[in-house]
Short mmCIF file of C-alpha atoms and ligand atoms in Angstrom, two decimals:
data_model
loop_
_atom_site.label_atom_id
_atom_site.label_comp_id
_atom_site.label_asym_id
_atom_site.label_seq_id
_atom_site.Cartn_x
_atom_site.Cartn_y
_atom_site.Cartn_z
CA MET A 1 2.81 12.65 -44.82
CA VAL A 2 3.31 16.24 -42.97
CA LYS A 3 4.96 16.04 -40.21
CA THR A 4 5.58 18.19 -37.84
CA LYS A 5 8.95 19.90 -36.71
CA ILE A 6 10.16 21.22 -33.33
CA VAL A 7 13.48 22.51 -32.50
CA ILE A 8 15.30 22.98 -29.35
CA ASP A 9 18.58 25.79 -30.09
CA TYR A 10 20.75 23.80 -27.62
CA SER A 11 23.20 26.78 -27.03
CA LYS A 12 19.84 28.41 -25.24
CA CYS A 13 18.90 25.47 -22.78
CA GLY A 14 21.03 22.87 -22.38
CA ASN A 15 23.69 22.51 -19.62
CA ALA A 16 26.62 20.78 -21.50
CA THR A 17 25.94 23.37 -25.08
CA GLY A 18 26.02 26.53 -23.25
CA GLY A 19 22.98 26.90 -22.28
CA ILE A 20 20.41 26.84 -19.11
CA ASP A 21 19.72 24.01 -17.20
CA PRO A 22 16.14 22.61 -17.73
CA ARG A 23 16.10 21.73 -14.35
CA GLN A 24 16.13 25.02 -13.45
CA CYS A 25 13.00 25.96 -15.84
CA GLY A 26 10.72 23.13 -17.11
CA LYS A 27 8.09 26.10 -18.84
CA CYS A 28 7.74 24.18 -21.97
CA LEU A 29 6.57 20.85 -19.91
CA GLN A 30 4.55 22.69 -17.60
CA VAL A 31 2.38 24.36 -20.67
CA CYS A 32 2.47 21.18 -23.17
CA ASP A 33 -0.76 19.98 -22.44
CA PRO A 34 -0.39 16.55 -24.85
CA ALA A 35 3.12 16.72 -23.42
CA VAL A 36 5.32 15.52 -26.06
CA PHE A 37 8.56 17.15 -24.25
CA ILE A 38 10.97 14.75 -22.28
CA ARG A 39 13.94 16.44 -19.75
CA HIS A 40 16.88 14.19 -19.61
CA MET A 41 20.32 13.95 -19.17
CA ALA A 42 22.15 14.53 -22.16
CA PHE A 43 24.56 11.65 -23.78
CA ASN A 44 28.29 11.46 -23.81
CA VAL A 45 28.94 14.36 -22.27
CA LYS A 46 31.86 12.82 -20.87
CA GLU A 47 33.36 10.14 -22.70
CA ASP A 48 33.83 8.46 -19.88
CA ASN A 49 30.10 8.58 -18.27
CA PRO A 50 27.24 8.58 -20.53
CA TYR A 51 25.26 9.38 -17.40
CA ASP A 52 26.61 12.20 -15.65
CA PRO A 53 23.53 13.13 -14.17
CA GLN A 54 24.71 16.91 -13.95
CA TYR A 55 23.75 17.61 -17.60
CA TRP A 56 20.65 18.00 -18.94
CA GLN A 57 18.79 18.46 -22.23
CA ILE A 58 14.70 19.11 -23.12
CA THR A 59 13.85 16.40 -26.11
CA PRO A 60 10.95 17.12 -28.16
CA VAL A 61 9.92 13.21 -28.23
CA TRP A 62 5.95 12.89 -29.50
CA LEU A 63 5.93 15.84 -32.45
CA SER A 64 2.91 13.57 -34.21
CA LEU A 65 0.57 14.44 -31.28
CA CYS A 66 1.49 18.19 -31.29
CA THR A 67 -1.31 20.49 -31.67
CA HIS A 68 0.47 23.73 -32.89
CA CYS A 69 -0.65 25.58 -30.03
CA GLY A 70 2.20 27.42 -30.02
CA LYS A 71 2.53 27.87 -25.98
CA CYS A 72 5.87 26.20 -25.81
CA VAL A 73 7.29 28.62 -28.15
CA LYS A 74 5.46 31.96 -25.69
CA ALA A 75 6.30 30.42 -22.69
CA CYS A 76 10.56 29.69 -23.72
CA PRO A 77 12.53 32.55 -21.36
CA GLN A 78 15.37 31.58 -23.78
CA LYS A 79 13.41 31.89 -26.26
CA ALA A 80 14.53 28.60 -27.94
CA ILE A 81 11.54 26.50 -29.03
CA THR A 82 10.81 26.69 -32.65
CA VAL A 83 7.64 24.79 -34.18
CA SER A 84 7.28 23.80 -37.98
CA PHE A 85 5.98 21.61 -40.67
CA MET B 1 -7.04 -14.47 -17.68
CA CYS B 2 -4.65 -12.76 -19.71
CA ASN B 3 -1.93 -15.34 -21.63
CA TRP B 4 0.78 -13.75 -19.03
CA CYS B 5 -1.90 -15.43 -16.05
CA MET B 6 -1.31 -18.90 -18.53
CA LYS B 7 3.07 -18.06 -18.46
CA HIS B 8 3.77 -16.45 -14.97
CA GLY B 9 -0.09 -17.24 -12.77
CA ALA B 10 0.69 -20.73 -11.92
CA GLY B 11 -3.16 -21.15 -12.16
CA GLY B 12 -4.27 -17.64 -11.52
CA LYS B 13 -3.81 -13.91 -12.34
CA TRP B 14 -0.20 -13.51 -13.18
CA TYR B 15 -0.44 -10.26 -10.41
CA LEU B 16 -1.60 -12.60 -7.70
CA ASN B 17 1.20 -15.37 -7.99
CA ALA B 18 3.59 -14.97 -4.70
CA ARG B 19 6.81 -16.21 -6.54
CA ASN B 20 6.79 -13.44 -8.52
CA TYR B 21 7.15 -10.85 -5.43
CA SER B 22 10.44 -13.24 -4.29
CA TYR B 23 13.63 -12.14 -3.43
CA GLU B 24 14.33 -16.13 -4.63
CA LEU B 25 13.16 -14.56 -7.94
CA ALA B 26 14.73 -11.42 -7.81
CA GLU B 27 18.28 -13.35 -7.54
CA ALA B 28 18.16 -15.88 -9.71
CA MET B 29 17.39 -13.10 -11.72
CA ASN B 30 20.28 -11.13 -10.79
CA LEU B 31 17.41 -8.00 -10.65
CA GLN B 32 19.89 -5.99 -8.83
CA ALA B 33 22.35 -4.94 -11.54
CA TYR B 34 20.11 -5.14 -14.56
CA LEU B 35 17.47 -2.63 -12.32
CA GLU B 36 20.60 -0.19 -11.07
CA GLU B 37 21.35 0.33 -14.89
CA GLN B 38 17.87 0.62 -15.89
CA TRP B 39 17.10 3.22 -13.46
CA LYS B 40 20.14 5.39 -13.23
CA ASN B 41 19.40 7.26 -16.45
CA PHE B 42 15.46 5.95 -16.64
CA GLU B 43 15.06 9.71 -18.79
CA GLN B 44 16.95 8.46 -21.66
CA VAL B 45 14.47 5.71 -22.97
CA TYR B 46 12.50 7.54 -25.16
CA ILE B 47 15.72 9.62 -26.63
CA ARG B 48 18.20 6.26 -27.33
CA LYS B 49 17.95 4.81 -30.48
CA ILE B 50 17.29 0.75 -29.90
CA MET B 51 18.51 -0.89 -33.26
CA GLY B 52 18.81 2.91 -35.40
CA VAL B 53 15.63 3.77 -34.05
CA SER B 54 14.33 6.06 -31.33
CA SER B 55 10.79 7.11 -29.84
CA ILE B 56 11.03 10.56 -31.81
CA GLY B 57 8.07 10.76 -33.72
CA LEU B 58 7.56 7.61 -33.67
CA GLY B 59 4.45 8.35 -34.31
CA TYR B 60 4.83 8.82 -37.93
CA LYS B 61 7.73 6.28 -38.19
CA LEU B 62 4.77 3.69 -37.54
CA ARG B 63 2.72 5.05 -39.87
CA MET B 64 4.95 4.29 -42.95
CA PRO B 65 4.72 0.98 -44.73
CA ILE B 66 6.13 -1.65 -44.44
CA ILE B 67 8.92 -0.33 -41.84
CA GLY B 68 6.35 0.81 -39.45
CA ARG B 69 4.85 -2.92 -39.19
CA VAL B 70 8.38 -3.88 -38.73
CA ILE B 71 8.86 -1.51 -35.68
CA ARG B 72 5.73 -2.15 -34.28
CA ARG B 73 6.47 -5.60 -34.01
CA ALA B 74 10.26 -5.49 -32.74
CA VAL B 75 9.59 -2.50 -29.91
CA GLU B 76 6.02 -5.18 -28.89
CA GLY B 77 8.84 -7.91 -28.81
CA MET B 78 10.80 -5.77 -27.02
CA ILE B 79 8.34 -4.48 -24.43
CA HIS B 80 7.47 -8.07 -23.83
CA SER B 81 10.93 -10.02 -23.65
CA GLU B 82 11.78 -12.79 -21.56
CA SER B 83 14.66 -13.34 -23.42
CA LYS B 84 18.10 -14.19 -21.31
CA ASN B 85 20.43 -11.08 -22.72
CA ARG B 86 17.56 -8.75 -22.29
CA ASN B 87 18.77 -5.13 -22.20
CA PRO B 88 18.06 -2.84 -19.31
CA VAL B 89 18.47 0.79 -20.98
CA ARG B 90 15.52 -0.15 -23.16
CA ALA B 91 13.26 -1.45 -20.63
CA ASP B 92 13.14 -4.85 -21.97
CA GLY B 93 9.96 -6.41 -20.53
CA HIS B 94 8.37 -4.22 -18.95
CA PHE B 95 4.80 -3.53 -18.76
CA GLY B 96 2.02 -3.37 -16.81
CA GLN B 97 -1.95 -4.15 -16.59
CA VAL B 98 -4.48 -1.80 -15.04
CA ILE B 99 -6.12 -2.88 -11.90
CA PRO B 100 -9.05 -1.72 -9.39
CA ILE B 101 -8.26 -0.62 -5.92
CA GLU B 102 -8.98 -3.39 -4.16
CA GLU B 103 -5.72 -5.80 -5.86
CA ALA B 104 -3.41 -2.84 -5.51
CA LYS B 105 -4.26 -2.74 -2.03
CA LEU B 106 -4.62 -6.75 -1.42
CA ILE B 107 -1.13 -6.35 -3.53
CA MET B 108 0.34 -4.10 -1.26
CA LEU B 109 -1.06 -5.41 2.10
CA ASN B 110 -0.45 -8.87 1.27
CA LEU B 111 2.18 -9.40 -2.05
CA ALA B 112 4.56 -6.74 -1.80
CA ALA B 113 8.16 -7.30 -1.02
CA GLU B 114 9.61 -5.34 1.51
CA PRO B 115 10.85 -2.89 1.73
CA ILE B 116 8.26 -0.43 0.71
CA ILE B 117 8.91 3.07 -0.78
CA GLN B 118 7.77 5.88 -2.31
CA ASN B 119 8.86 7.50 -5.01
CA TYR B 120 8.54 11.10 -7.34
CA CYS B 121 6.53 9.57 -10.11
CA MET B 122 9.24 9.78 -13.28
CA CYS B 123 7.09 9.81 -16.00
CA ARG B 124 5.12 13.30 -14.28
CA LEU B 125 8.98 14.35 -13.57
CA MET B 126 10.19 13.95 -16.92
CA GLN B 127 7.46 14.99 -19.11
CA LYS B 128 5.47 17.93 -16.76
CA GLY B 129 8.13 18.75 -14.98
CA ILE B 130 6.27 18.01 -11.74
CA LYS B 131 7.08 16.22 -8.40
CA ASP B 132 4.50 14.63 -7.32
CA VAL B 133 4.90 11.53 -4.53
CA CYS B 134 3.61 8.64 -6.31
CA CYS B 135 4.42 5.81 -7.30
CA ILE B 136 5.09 2.79 -4.72
CA ASN B 137 8.28 0.76 -5.13
CA PHE B 138 9.18 -2.47 -4.02
CA GLY B 139 11.37 -5.48 -3.53
CA VAL B 140 14.92 -5.46 -4.87
CA LEU B 141 13.78 -2.13 -6.55
CA SER B 142 12.64 -0.24 -3.21
CA THR B 143 16.92 -0.32 -2.81
CA VAL B 144 18.06 0.71 -6.26
CA ILE B 145 16.13 3.41 -6.32
CA GLU B 146 16.67 4.71 -3.09
CA LYS B 147 20.60 5.41 -4.40
CA LEU B 148 18.98 8.08 -7.10
CA PRO B 149 18.69 11.24 -4.68
CA ARG B 150 16.33 13.04 -8.08
CA PHE B 151 13.38 10.03 -7.45
CA ILE B 152 13.66 10.53 -3.72
CA PRO B 153 10.92 13.40 -2.01
CA GLU B 154 11.95 15.48 0.38
CA ASN B 155 10.35 16.21 4.14
CA THR B 156 8.49 12.94 3.82
CA LYS B 157 8.71 9.50 3.81
CA VAL B 158 10.11 7.14 1.42
CA ARG B 159 9.57 4.15 3.15
CA LEU B 160 6.17 2.98 3.64
CA SER B 161 5.06 0.06 6.12
CA ARG B 162 1.89 -2.05 4.01
CA ASP B 163 -1.16 -0.39 5.69
CA GLU B 164 0.48 3.28 4.82
CA ALA B 165 1.36 2.06 1.37
CA ALA B 166 -1.84 1.07 0.73
CA ALA B 167 -3.94 3.86 1.94
CA ALA B 168 -1.20 6.24 -0.11
CA LEU B 169 -2.64 4.02 -2.89
CA GLU B 170 -5.94 4.86 -1.98
CA GLU B 171 -5.27 8.64 -1.38
CA GLN B 172 -4.10 8.06 -5.31
CA ASN B 173 -7.54 6.43 -6.70
CA ARG B 174 -9.23 9.92 -4.57
CA LYS B 175 -7.28 12.27 -6.94
CA GLY B 176 -8.47 10.06 -9.65
CA ARG B 177 -5.29 7.87 -11.53
CA VAL B 178 -5.05 4.45 -12.21
CA ALA B 179 -3.51 1.90 -10.11
CA THR B 180 -1.22 -0.11 -12.54
CA VAL B 181 1.32 -2.71 -12.00
CA TRP B 182 4.26 -3.95 -13.29
CA PHE B 183 6.19 -7.00 -14.14
CA GLN B 184 10.13 -4.88 -14.67
CA PRO B 185 11.42 -7.20 -15.87
CA VAL B 186 8.77 -9.88 -16.33
CA PRO B 187 7.74 -12.26 -14.99
CA TYR B 188 9.05 -10.26 -11.49
CA ILE B 189 6.85 -7.23 -9.88
CA CYS B 190 8.16 -4.45 -8.20
CA ALA B 191 5.97 -1.77 -8.57
CA ILE B 192 2.36 -0.40 -8.59
CA CYS B 193 2.12 2.78 -10.21
CA SER B 194 -1.41 5.21 -9.93
CA CYS B 195 -1.35 6.40 -13.33
CA GLU B 196 -2.93 9.00 -15.31
CA THR B 197 -2.98 10.44 -18.79
CA PRO B 198 -1.33 11.86 -21.15
CA GLN B 199 2.08 11.88 -19.56
CA CYS B 200 2.30 8.54 -18.20
CA GLY B 201 4.67 6.94 -20.74
CA GLY B 202 3.27 3.91 -20.16
CA LEU B 203 -0.16 4.39 -20.92
CA ARG B 204 0.64 7.10 -23.73
CA LEU B 205 2.37 3.70 -25.76
CA ARG B 206 -0.66 2.14 -25.40
CA MET B 207 -3.08 4.86 -26.12
CA ASP B 208 -1.84 7.03 -28.78
CA PHE B 209 0.88 4.22 -29.93
CA GLY B 210 -1.75 1.11 -29.94
CA LEU B 211 2.15 -0.94 -28.13
CA HIS B 212 0.57 -3.42 -25.10
CA THR B 213 3.19 -1.50 -22.53
CA VAL B 214 -0.29 -1.66 -20.54
CA TYR B 215 -2.83 -4.28 -20.63
CA LYS B 216 -6.97 -3.60 -19.41
CA ALA B 217 -7.96 -5.03 -16.57
CA GLU B 218 -9.31 -7.82 -15.89
CA TYR B 219 -12.29 -6.55 -15.98
CA TYR B 220 -14.67 -4.39 -17.14
CA ALA B 221 -17.32 -1.98 -15.98
CA GLU B 222 -21.22 -1.58 -16.41
CA VAL B 223 -24.04 0.95 -15.24
CA ASN B 224 -26.72 -0.67 -13.77
CA PRO B 225 -30.18 2.10 -15.58
CA ASP B 226 -32.16 1.73 -12.87
CA LEU B 227 -29.70 3.32 -10.15
CA CYS B 228 -27.77 5.53 -12.53
CA GLN B 229 -29.06 9.26 -11.74
CA GLY B 230 -27.76 10.96 -14.22
CA CYS B 231 -25.23 13.22 -12.03
CA LYS B 232 -22.15 12.51 -14.85
CA THR B 233 -19.45 12.32 -12.03
CA CYS B 234 -18.39 8.83 -13.27
CA VAL B 235 -17.71 10.88 -16.74
CA ALA B 236 -15.10 12.60 -14.96
CA SER B 237 -13.38 10.18 -13.47
CA CYS B 238 -12.71 8.16 -17.07
CA GLN B 239 -9.50 8.96 -18.07
CA PHE B 240 -10.07 6.79 -21.38
CA GLY B 241 -12.91 8.69 -22.05
CA ALA B 242 -15.10 5.32 -21.90
CA ILE B 243 -18.02 7.28 -20.93
CA ARG B 244 -20.72 9.42 -22.45
CA PHE B 245 -23.86 10.80 -20.75
CA SER B 246 -27.03 10.65 -23.11
CA PRO B 247 -29.19 14.09 -22.34
CA THR B 248 -32.16 11.45 -24.16
CA LEU B 249 -31.64 8.49 -21.43
CA LYS B 250 -30.28 10.54 -18.81
CA ARG B 251 -28.53 8.51 -17.77
CA VAL B 252 -24.23 7.64 -18.61
CA LEU B 253 -23.53 4.43 -21.48
CA ILE B 254 -20.41 3.03 -20.85
CA ASP B 255 -18.18 1.22 -24.21
CA PRO B 256 -16.92 -1.42 -22.77
CA THR B 257 -14.73 -1.54 -25.79
CA LYS B 258 -12.81 1.22 -24.62
CA CYS B 259 -12.72 0.64 -21.01
CA PHE B 260 -9.99 -0.22 -19.28
CA GLY B 261 -11.33 -1.65 -16.35
CA CYS B 262 -9.65 0.87 -13.34
CA GLY B 263 -12.31 0.84 -11.41
CA LEU B 264 -12.73 4.93 -11.29
CA CYS B 265 -16.05 5.20 -12.20
CA ARG B 266 -17.61 2.79 -9.80
CA ASP B 267 -15.57 4.22 -7.33
CA ARG B 268 -16.58 7.93 -7.78
CA CYS B 269 -20.08 6.87 -8.37
CA PRO B 270 -22.56 7.92 -5.26
CA HIS B 271 -25.19 5.89 -6.23
CA ASP B 272 -23.59 2.67 -6.69
CA ALA B 273 -24.94 2.05 -10.13
CA ILE B 274 -21.86 1.03 -11.62
CA ARG B 275 -19.90 -2.89 -10.63
CA LEU B 276 -17.15 -4.05 -12.53
CA LEU B 277 -17.57 -8.01 -13.89
CA PRO B 278 -15.11 -9.75 -15.49
CA ARG B 279 -13.72 -9.86 -18.83
CA ASP B 280 -13.46 -13.76 -19.14
CA GLU B 281 -17.43 -13.70 -18.32
CA ASN B 282 -18.02 -11.72 -21.85
CA PRO B 283 -17.53 -12.62 -24.88
CA LEU B 284 -16.96 -10.54 -27.08
CA LEU B 285 -13.91 -8.64 -24.99
CA ARG B 286 -12.52 -11.80 -23.14
CA GLY B 287 -8.29 -12.52 -24.64
CA LYS B 288 -9.28 -8.40 -25.17
CA TYR B 289 -6.57 -6.67 -23.48
S1 LIG C 1 2.75 23.73 -29.97
FE1 LIG C 1 1.77 23.45 -27.89
S2 LIG C 1 1.37 21.20 -28.80
FE2 LIG C 1 2.81 21.73 -29.90
S3 LIG C 1 4.97 21.30 -28.47
FE3 LIG C 1 4.83 23.56 -28.01
S4 LIG C 1 3.11 23.65 -26.34
FE4 LIG C 1 2.54 21.55 -26.98
S1 LIG C 2 11.24 26.69 -21.95
FE1 LIG C 2 12.29 26.60 -22.57
S2 LIG C 2 14.35 27.06 -21.43
FE2 LIG C 2 12.46 26.48 -20.68
S3 LIG C 2 13.17 23.68 -19.92
FE3 LIG C 2 12.03 24.12 -21.53
S4 LIG C 2 13.27 24.59 -23.63
FE4 LIG C 2 14.24 25.35 -22.19
S1 LIG C 3 3.93 4.67 -14.62
FE1 LIG C 3 1.96 5.59 -13.74
S2 LIG C 3 2.98 6.39 -11.47
FE2 LIG C 3 5.10 5.24 -12.86
S3 LIG C 3 6.24 6.67 -13.19
FE3 LIG C 3 5.04 6.12 -15.01
S4 LIG C 3 2.60 8.17 -14.46
FE4 LIG C 3 4.07 7.60 -12.73
S1 LIG C 4 -21.82 8.32 -11.10
FE1 LIG C 4 -23.28 6.35 -10.74
S2 LIG C 4 -25.44 7.91 -10.89
FE2 LIG C 4 -23.47 9.65 -11.80
S3 LIG C 4 -23.59 9.65 -13.61
FE3 LIG C 4 -22.34 8.27 -13.48
S4 LIG C 4 -23.54 6.31 -12.61
FE4 LIG C 4 -25.11 7.65 -12.98
S1 LIG C 5 -15.32 3.20 -18.14
FE1 LIG C 5 -14.97 3.23 -15.18
S2 LIG C 5 -13.48 1.23 -15.69
FE2 LIG C 5 -13.20 1.86 -17.47
S3 LIG C 5 -11.19 2.93 -18.12
FE3 LIG C 5 -13.61 4.48 -17.41
S4 LIG C 5 -13.73 5.56 -15.13
FE4 LIG C 5 -12.60 2.89 -15.78
#
């Protein structure tokens, strides 16, 4: 089974890991027709509070529905996304 | 009527049973704390590992031989869980059903527990980055969501009267959204959503992965060939790909096995050519939700 791999460079996008806050951008969410990405609070940024609402990141969740259109790669201002097999 | 009507319908449809909306039930189930836990980190539900498996790449996981079937059974079990030790952060026992607009309005006007609020559709917010005032929540869930600023619309009324809520649902219907009613968790009912594929998480799991997060309505649509003028308006209204225009017949065909019974095609038809019929009364569709 050929599987799509989508990698986000969290040093570029994700404000707990040195990147931008994806709540200020969200371009990938907007351009992806099958809605592959989810924007969510990051996990365990502070151990005592796994739900710290300050820290957000993007995760490509519905990988099997990606059509390899490449729109997210082009739209990402941080050049944080790669799509491959 | 489905399995859930048998269990929680008191002789009728589950979503028309007043008990499922009551504060007594919410209190007996201790839902304030449960829903707070579920909602404060709602967006993490697809990222979180459940029994070692998250939703990331779920489509591939479900296709694996044997393991795929095990995962499917485990996920279905969670979605429909009625167990005492349900886990709020994985949204155990949270699933819904498509309903036509007249039933959505009937629920708002007669059954929903106040206070009623409208808030941002979290599916559209987390998967599209779009702030859309759309979801109608009520009962104990209202006060839970009101404490979470990211879901609360700015410069808009949050608490609605019954009439305003019914009108808001009507407006969503005009925009082309499918009304759905939700157990959260079963058998408590505290939300009516106006959904759109593919960014609705519930419809996504149902349409793309065949999981029963959303059941088809108690109805299905049928077109009257004598009344249909072939204008194709209904085709654009169907989110489930159940309607097709036939150039030969110069009218539309509805595939009842694909139809979810939302009634949007009927609501849009300028010639009153479509009606909803009870699913129960068709031998092929009966029991197929
Ligand atoms: S390549 Fe296209 S379909 Fe795939 S994630 Fe990017 S935008 Fe979405
Ligand atoms: S487009 Fe790039 S920078 Fe913007 S939210 Fe998506 S991953 Fe982050
Ligand atoms: S279930 Fe539907 S209306 Fe509710 S949050 Fe999801 S898409 Fe929005
Ligand atoms: S909207 Fe009504 S009249 Fe027009 S094609 Fe559909 S069923 Fe026929
Ligand atoms: S055919 Fe009509 S009732 Fe059936 S799913 Fe499509 S729009 Fe809804």
